[in-house]
CSV table of C-alpha atoms (C1' of nucleotides) in Angstrom, one decimal:
chain,number,residue,atom,x,y,z
Z,26,MET,CA,-5.3,-84.8,-3.0
Z,27,LYS,CA,-7.4,-82.1,-4.6
Z,28,LEU,CA,-8.0,-81.7,-8.3
Z,29,ALA,CA,-9.8,-78.9,-10.2
Z,30,SER,CA,-10.8,-78.0,-13.7
Z,31,TRP,CA,-11.5,-74.5,-14.9
Z,32,ASN,CA,-12.2,-73.1,-18.3
Z,33,VAL,CA,-10.8,-69.6,-17.9
Z,34,ASN,CA,-11.7,-68.2,-21.4
Z,35,SER,CA,-8.4,-66.4,-21.9
Z,36,LEU,CA,-5.6,-66.9,-19.3
Z,37,LYS,CA,-4.3,-63.4,-20.2
Z,38,VAL,CA,-7.5,-61.8,-19.0
Z,39,ARG,CA,-8.1,-64.2,-16.1
Z,40,LEU,CA,-4.5,-64.6,-14.7
Z,41,GLU,CA,-5.0,-62.7,-11.5
Z,42,GLN,CA,-8.2,-64.5,-10.8
Z,43,VAL,CA,-6.6,-67.9,-11.4
Z,44,LEU,CA,-3.6,-67.1,-9.1
Z,45,GLN,CA,-5.9,-65.9,-6.4
Z,46,TRP,CA,-8.1,-69.0,-6.6
Z,47,LEU,CA,-4.9,-71.2,-6.5
Z,48,ASP,CA,-3.7,-69.4,-3.5
Z,49,VAL,CA,-6.9,-69.8,-1.6
Z,50,HIS,CA,-7.8,-73.5,-2.6
Z,51,ARG,CA,-4.3,-74.9,-3.1
Z,52,PRO,CA,-5.3,-77.8,-5.4
Z,53,ASP,CA,-2.6,-80.4,-6.2
Z,54,VAL,CA,-3.6,-80.1,-9.9
Z,55,LEU,CA,-5.6,-77.4,-11.7
Z,56,GLY,CA,-6.5,-78.2,-15.3
Z,57,LEU,CA,-7.1,-75.1,-17.4
Z,58,GLN,CA,-9.0,-74.9,-20.7
Z,59,GLU,CA,-9.3,-72.1,-23.3
Z,60,THR,CA,-6.0,-70.4,-22.2
Z,61,LYS,CA,-5.9,-68.8,-25.7
Z,62,LEU,CA,-2.1,-68.4,-25.5
Z,63,ILE,CA,0.8,-69.6,-27.6
Z,64,ASP,CA,3.3,-71.4,-25.5
Z,65,GLU,CA,5.8,-68.6,-25.8
Z,66,LYS,CA,3.4,-66.3,-24.0
Z,67,PHE,CA,2.4,-68.7,-21.1
Z,68,PRO,CA,3.0,-66.9,-17.8
Z,69,THR,CA,5.1,-69.5,-16.1
Z,70,ASP,CA,6.7,-67.2,-13.5
Z,71,PRO,CA,3.6,-66.2,-11.5
Z,72,PHE,CA,2.7,-69.8,-11.1
Z,73,ALA,CA,6.2,-70.8,-10.0
Z,74,GLU,CA,6.1,-68.0,-7.4
Z,75,LEU,CA,3.1,-69.8,-5.9
Z,76,GLY,CA,5.0,-73.1,-5.9
Z,77,TYR,CA,3.3,-74.5,-8.9
Z,78,HIS,CA,4.7,-76.3,-12.0
Z,79,PRO,CA,2.7,-75.5,-15.2
Z,80,VAL,CA,2.8,-77.6,-18.4
Z,81,PHE,CA,0.8,-76.4,-21.3
Z,82,ALA,CA,-0.2,-76.8,-25.0
Z,83,GLY,CA,-1.4,-73.7,-26.7
Z,84,GLN,CA,-2.0,-72.2,-30.1
Z,85,PRO,CA,-2.9,-68.7,-31.4
Z,86,THR,CA,-6.3,-67.2,-30.6
Z,87,TYR,CA,-8.3,-70.4,-29.8
Z,88,ASN,CA,-8.3,-73.4,-27.5
Z,89,GLY,CA,-5.2,-74.1,-25.3
Z,90,VAL,CA,-4.9,-76.3,-22.2
Z,91,ALA,CA,-2.6,-76.5,-19.2
Z,92,LEU,CA,-2.0,-78.4,-16.0
Z,93,ILE,CA,-0.9,-76.4,-13.0
Z,94,ALA,CA,0.6,-78.9,-10.6
Z,95,SER,CA,2.1,-78.9,-7.1
Z,96,SER,CA,5.0,-81.1,-8.4
Z,97,GLU,CA,6.4,-81.4,-12.0
Z,98,PRO,CA,4.1,-83.6,-14.0
Z,99,THR,CA,5.8,-86.6,-15.7
Z,100,GLU,CA,5.0,-88.5,-18.9
Z,101,THR,CA,3.3,-85.4,-20.4
Z,102,VAL,CA,1.2,-85.9,-23.5
Z,103,THR,CA,-0.4,-83.2,-25.6
Z,104,GLU,CA,-1.7,-85.2,-28.6
Z,105,ILE,CA,-4.5,-87.7,-28.9
Z,106,PRO,CA,-2.7,-90.9,-30.0
Z,107,GLY,CA,-3.7,-91.8,-33.5
Z,108,PHE,CA,-5.8,-88.7,-34.1
Z,109,ALA,CA,-4.3,-85.9,-36.1
Z,110,ASP,CA,-5.5,-82.6,-34.8
Z,111,GLU,CA,-4.2,-79.0,-35.1
Z,112,GLN,CA,-6.3,-77.9,-32.2
Z,113,ARG,CA,-4.7,-77.9,-28.7
Z,114,ARG,CA,-7.4,-79.5,-26.6
Z,115,VAL,CA,-5.7,-82.2,-24.5
Z,116,ILE,CA,-2.9,-82.4,-22.0
Z,117,ALA,CA,-2.1,-85.3,-19.7
Z,118,GLY,CA,0.5,-85.8,-17.0
Z,119,THR,CA,1.2,-87.9,-13.9
Z,120,VAL,CA,1.3,-86.1,-10.6
Z,121,ASN,CA,2.0,-87.9,-7.3
Z,122,GLY,CA,1.0,-91.2,-8.8
Z,123,VAL,CA,-2.3,-90.0,-10.3
Z,124,ARG,CA,-2.6,-89.9,-14.1
Z,125,VAL,CA,-4.5,-86.8,-15.0
Z,126,ILE,CA,-6.0,-86.1,-18.5
Z,127,ASN,CA,-7.3,-82.6,-19.0
Z,128,LEU,CA,-9.7,-82.0,-21.9
Z,129,TYR,CA,-11.2,-79.1,-23.7
Z,130,VAL,CA,-13.9,-81.0,-25.5
Z,131,VAL,CA,-15.1,-79.6,-28.9
Z,132,ASN,CA,-18.1,-77.3,-28.4
Z,133,GLY,CA,-19.9,-78.6,-31.6
Z,134,LYS,CA,-21.9,-75.4,-32.3
Z,135,ALA,CA,-25.2,-77.1,-33.2
Z,136,VAL,CA,-26.4,-80.6,-33.8
Z,137,GLY,CA,-25.9,-81.7,-37.3
Z,138,THR,CA,-23.1,-79.3,-38.2
Z,139,ASP,CA,-19.6,-80.1,-39.4
Z,140,LYS,CA,-18.4,-79.0,-36.0
Z,141,TYR,CA,-20.8,-81.4,-34.3
Z,142,ALA,CA,-19.4,-84.3,-36.4
Z,143,TYR,CA,-15.9,-83.3,-35.4
Z,144,LYS,CA,-17.0,-83.2,-31.8
Z,145,LEU,CA,-18.2,-86.8,-31.9
Z,146,ASP,CA,-15.2,-88.0,-33.9
Z,147,TRP,CA,-12.8,-86.2,-31.5
Z,148,PHE,CA,-14.6,-87.6,-28.4
Z,149,ALA,CA,-14.4,-91.1,-29.8
Z,150,ALA,CA,-10.7,-90.8,-30.3
Z,151,VAL,CA,-10.2,-89.5,-26.8
Z,152,THR,CA,-12.3,-92.4,-25.5
Z,153,ALA,CA,-10.0,-94.9,-27.2
Z,154,TRP,CA,-7.1,-93.1,-25.6
Z,155,VAL,CA,-8.7,-93.1,-22.2
Z,156,GLU,CA,-9.3,-96.9,-22.5
Z,157,ASP,CA,-5.6,-97.4,-23.1
Z,158,GLU,CA,-4.6,-95.1,-20.2
Z,159,LEU,CA,-7.0,-97.0,-17.9
Z,160,ARG,CA,-5.1,-100.2,-18.7
Z,161,ARG,CA,-1.9,-98.7,-17.4
Z,162,HIS,CA,-3.1,-96.4,-14.6
Z,163,ASP,CA,-5.2,-97.6,-11.7
Z,164,ARG,CA,-5.5,-94.1,-10.5
Z,165,LEU,CA,-6.8,-92.0,-13.4
Z,166,VAL,CA,-8.7,-88.7,-13.5
Z,167,VAL,CA,-10.3,-87.3,-16.7
Z,168,MET,CA,-11.3,-83.8,-16.2
Z,169,GLY,CA,-12.1,-80.7,-18.2
Z,170,ASP,CA,-14.7,-78.7,-20.0
Z,171,PHE,CA,-16.7,-81.6,-21.5
Z,172,ASN,CA,-19.2,-79.4,-23.3
Z,173,ILE,CA,-21.7,-82.1,-22.5
Z,174,ALA,CA,-24.3,-82.0,-19.7
Z,175,PRO,CA,-24.5,-85.6,-18.5
Z,176,ASP,CA,-28.2,-85.6,-17.8
Z,177,ASP,CA,-31.3,-83.4,-17.2
Z,178,ARG,CA,-30.3,-82.7,-13.6
Z,179,ASP,CA,-27.4,-80.8,-15.1
Z,180,VAL,CA,-29.6,-78.4,-17.2
Z,181,HIS,CA,-31.6,-75.5,-15.9
Z,182,ASP,CA,-34.4,-76.1,-18.4
Z,183,PRO,CA,-34.2,-79.6,-19.8
Z,184,GLU,CA,-37.1,-79.2,-22.2
Z,185,ALA,CA,-35.7,-76.0,-23.7
Z,186,TRP,CA,-32.3,-77.8,-24.2
Z,187,ARG,CA,-33.8,-81.2,-25.4
Z,188,GLU,CA,-31.6,-82.6,-28.2
Z,189,LYS,CA,-29.8,-79.3,-28.4
Z,190,ILE,CA,-26.0,-78.9,-28.5
Z,191,LEU,CA,-24.4,-79.9,-25.2
Z,192,CYS,CA,-27.4,-82.1,-24.3
Z,193,SER,CA,-28.1,-84.2,-27.4
Z,194,THR,CA,-28.5,-88.0,-27.1
Z,195,PRO,CA,-25.4,-88.8,-29.2
Z,196,GLU,CA,-23.3,-86.5,-27.0
Z,197,ARG,CA,-24.6,-88.0,-23.8
Z,198,SER,CA,-24.2,-91.5,-25.2
Z,199,ALA,CA,-20.6,-90.8,-26.1
Z,200,LEU,CA,-19.9,-89.6,-22.6
Z,201,ARG,CA,-21.7,-92.7,-21.2
Z,202,LYS,CA,-19.5,-94.9,-23.4
Z,203,MET,CA,-16.4,-93.3,-22.0
Z,204,MET,CA,-17.6,-93.6,-18.4
Z,205,ASP,CA,-18.6,-97.2,-18.9
Z,206,LEU,CA,-14.9,-97.9,-19.3
Z,207,GLY,CA,-14.7,-97.4,-15.6
Z,208,LEU,CA,-15.0,-93.7,-14.7
Z,209,VAL,CA,-17.3,-92.1,-12.2
Z,210,ASP,CA,-18.6,-88.5,-12.2
Z,211,THR,CA,-17.3,-87.5,-8.8
Z,212,PHE,CA,-19.9,-84.8,-8.4
Z,213,ARG,CA,-22.7,-87.4,-8.3
Z,214,LEU,CA,-21.0,-89.5,-5.6
Z,215,PHE,CA,-22.5,-87.1,-3.1
Z,216,ASP,CA,-25.9,-85.5,-2.4
Z,217,GLN,CA,-26.0,-82.2,-4.2
Z,218,GLU,CA,-28.4,-79.3,-4.2
Z,219,GLU,CA,-30.5,-78.9,-7.3
Z,220,GLY,CA,-29.5,-76.3,-9.8
Z,221,ILE,CA,-25.8,-76.5,-9.4
Z,222,PHE,CA,-24.1,-75.6,-12.7
Z,223,SER,CA,-20.6,-74.8,-14.0
Z,224,TRP,CA,-21.3,-72.7,-17.0
Z,225,TRP,CA,-23.6,-69.7,-17.6
Z,226,ASP,CA,-23.8,-67.9,-21.0
Z,227,TYR,CA,-22.5,-64.3,-20.8
Z,228,ARG,CA,-25.7,-63.2,-22.6
Z,229,ALA,CA,-29.1,-62.5,-21.2
Z,230,ALA,CA,-27.8,-62.2,-17.6
Z,231,ALA,CA,-27.8,-66.0,-17.5
Z,232,PHE,CA,-25.7,-66.3,-14.3
Z,233,ARG,CA,-27.9,-63.9,-12.3
Z,234,ARG,CA,-31.0,-65.8,-13.5
Z,235,GLY,CA,-29.5,-69.2,-12.7
Z,236,LEU,CA,-29.7,-70.3,-16.3
Z,237,GLY,CA,-26.7,-72.7,-16.3
Z,238,LEU,CA,-25.5,-76.1,-17.3
Z,239,ARG,CA,-23.0,-78.4,-15.6
Z,240,ILE,CA,-20.6,-79.3,-18.3
Z,241,ASP,CA,-17.3,-79.2,-16.4
Z,242,LEU,CA,-16.6,-82.6,-14.9
Z,243,VAL,CA,-14.0,-84.4,-12.8
Z,244,LEU,CA,-14.3,-88.1,-13.7
Z,245,ALA,CA,-12.3,-90.6,-11.6
Z,246,SER,CA,-11.4,-94.3,-12.0
Z,247,LYS,CA,-13.1,-96.7,-9.7
Z,248,ALA,CA,-10.0,-97.1,-7.5
Z,249,LEU,CA,-9.8,-93.3,-7.0
Z,250,ALA,CA,-13.5,-92.8,-6.7
Z,251,ASP,CA,-13.5,-95.0,-3.7
Z,252,SER,CA,-11.4,-92.5,-1.9
Z,253,CYS,CA,-13.2,-89.4,-3.1
Z,254,THR,CA,-14.3,-87.3,0.0
Z,255,LYS,CA,-15.9,-84.3,-1.7
Z,256,ALA,CA,-16.9,-83.0,-5.1
Z,257,TRP,CA,-18.2,-79.6,-5.8
Z,258,VAL,CA,-18.5,-76.6,-8.1
Z,259,ASP,CA,-17.1,-73.3,-6.9
Z,260,ALA,CA,-19.5,-70.7,-8.4
Z,261,GLU,CA,-17.7,-67.9,-6.5
Z,262,PRO,CA,-15.3,-66.8,-9.3
Z,263,ARG,CA,-18.4,-66.4,-11.6
Z,264,ARG,CA,-19.3,-63.4,-9.4
Z,265,ASN,CA,-15.9,-61.7,-10.1
Z,266,GLU,CA,-15.5,-58.6,-12.3
Z,267,ARG,CA,-14.7,-59.8,-15.8
Z,268,PRO,CA,-15.4,-63.4,-14.9
Z,269,SER,CA,-14.9,-66.5,-17.0
Z,270,ASP,CA,-18.2,-67.9,-18.2
Z,271,HIS,CA,-17.2,-71.2,-16.4
Z,272,ALA,CA,-16.7,-72.0,-12.7
Z,273,PRO,CA,-14.1,-74.4,-11.3
Z,274,ALA,CA,-15.2,-78.1,-10.8
Z,275,VAL,CA,-13.3,-79.7,-7.8
Z,276,ALA,CA,-12.8,-83.2,-6.4
Z,277,GLU,CA,-11.0,-84.1,-3.3
Z,278,PHE,CA,-9.5,-87.6,-2.5
Z,279,ASP,CA,-8.1,-89.1,0.7
Z,280,LEU,CA,-5.1,-91.1,-0.6
Z,281,ASP,CA,-2.6,-93.0,1.5
J,12,DA,C1',-38.4,-60.5,-27.7
J,13,DT,C1',-35.2,-66.2,-32.3
J,14,DG,C1',-31.8,-61.5,-29.4
J,15,DG,C1',-28.4,-60.9,-26.0
J,16,DT,C1',-22.0,-60.9,-24.4
J,17,DC,C1',-17.5,-61.9,-24.2
J,18,DG,C1',-12.3,-62.6,-26.1
J,19,DA,C1',-9.0,-62.3,-29.8
J,20,DT,C1',-8.5,-59.6,-33.3
J,21,DA,C1',-8.9,-55.9,-36.6
J,22,DG,C1',-13.9,-57.9,-40.0
J,23,DT,C1',-15.4,-61.7,-38.2
J,24,DC,C1',-15.2,-66.2,-35.8
J,25,DG,C1',-15.9,-69.1,-31.9
J,26,DA,C1',-18.3,-69.9,-27.7
DNA sequence: ATGGTCGATAGTCGA
């Protein structure tokens, strides 16, 4: 089973790139973030033509998430239980016996702002939800654009980013608290080269200069992590014309 | 160099 997460920064602009990537890599589930599409405008047909079943939760202009799955997801959820939120940032579904939660975590703008407080509140609510889901699902994946670099290895210049947004101690502690429920960063199950990132700012030629962060994650429950055979970031789409600023994060599992 | 570039949208906001 192969699962991937990709912040596409507008599915309208990136549709052909997403379809091509799906066709080449054929994941069982692709979680998308920042679709920026209302549900009425979601391009269901081109995914269906590739044999995929999309489910989605969108809003005008901002945010928006989707699961593109090889079979129809069941028990779909698009709200954080007990947390009222206008913003469409979560979608969960069960595919082939694996519970998948796809997140577009709040960016937070800057440490100390209202958006930062919202990020931490939002993440705490998601963590409570994940705790509940873990009770019911042995096989659980939580993936998405976390907008948190787990540690300094995931940052091109840790000193420059020290206590900045995406890297601050409260953000990292919140992520740690979620992972301590029983989730593993699949990427770190394997030896990895240094300087592998999943997001590069559009500005200042950050991609060309290797100035990135790894903020797109595929977390797996212990039972699933034991069967993880590979985890990687596919930087190739970042080289496309009109690329997303994010690259897909991928994890593969050998399930019976 | 305290900026830069995108996307959605129609002057700015969010990232």
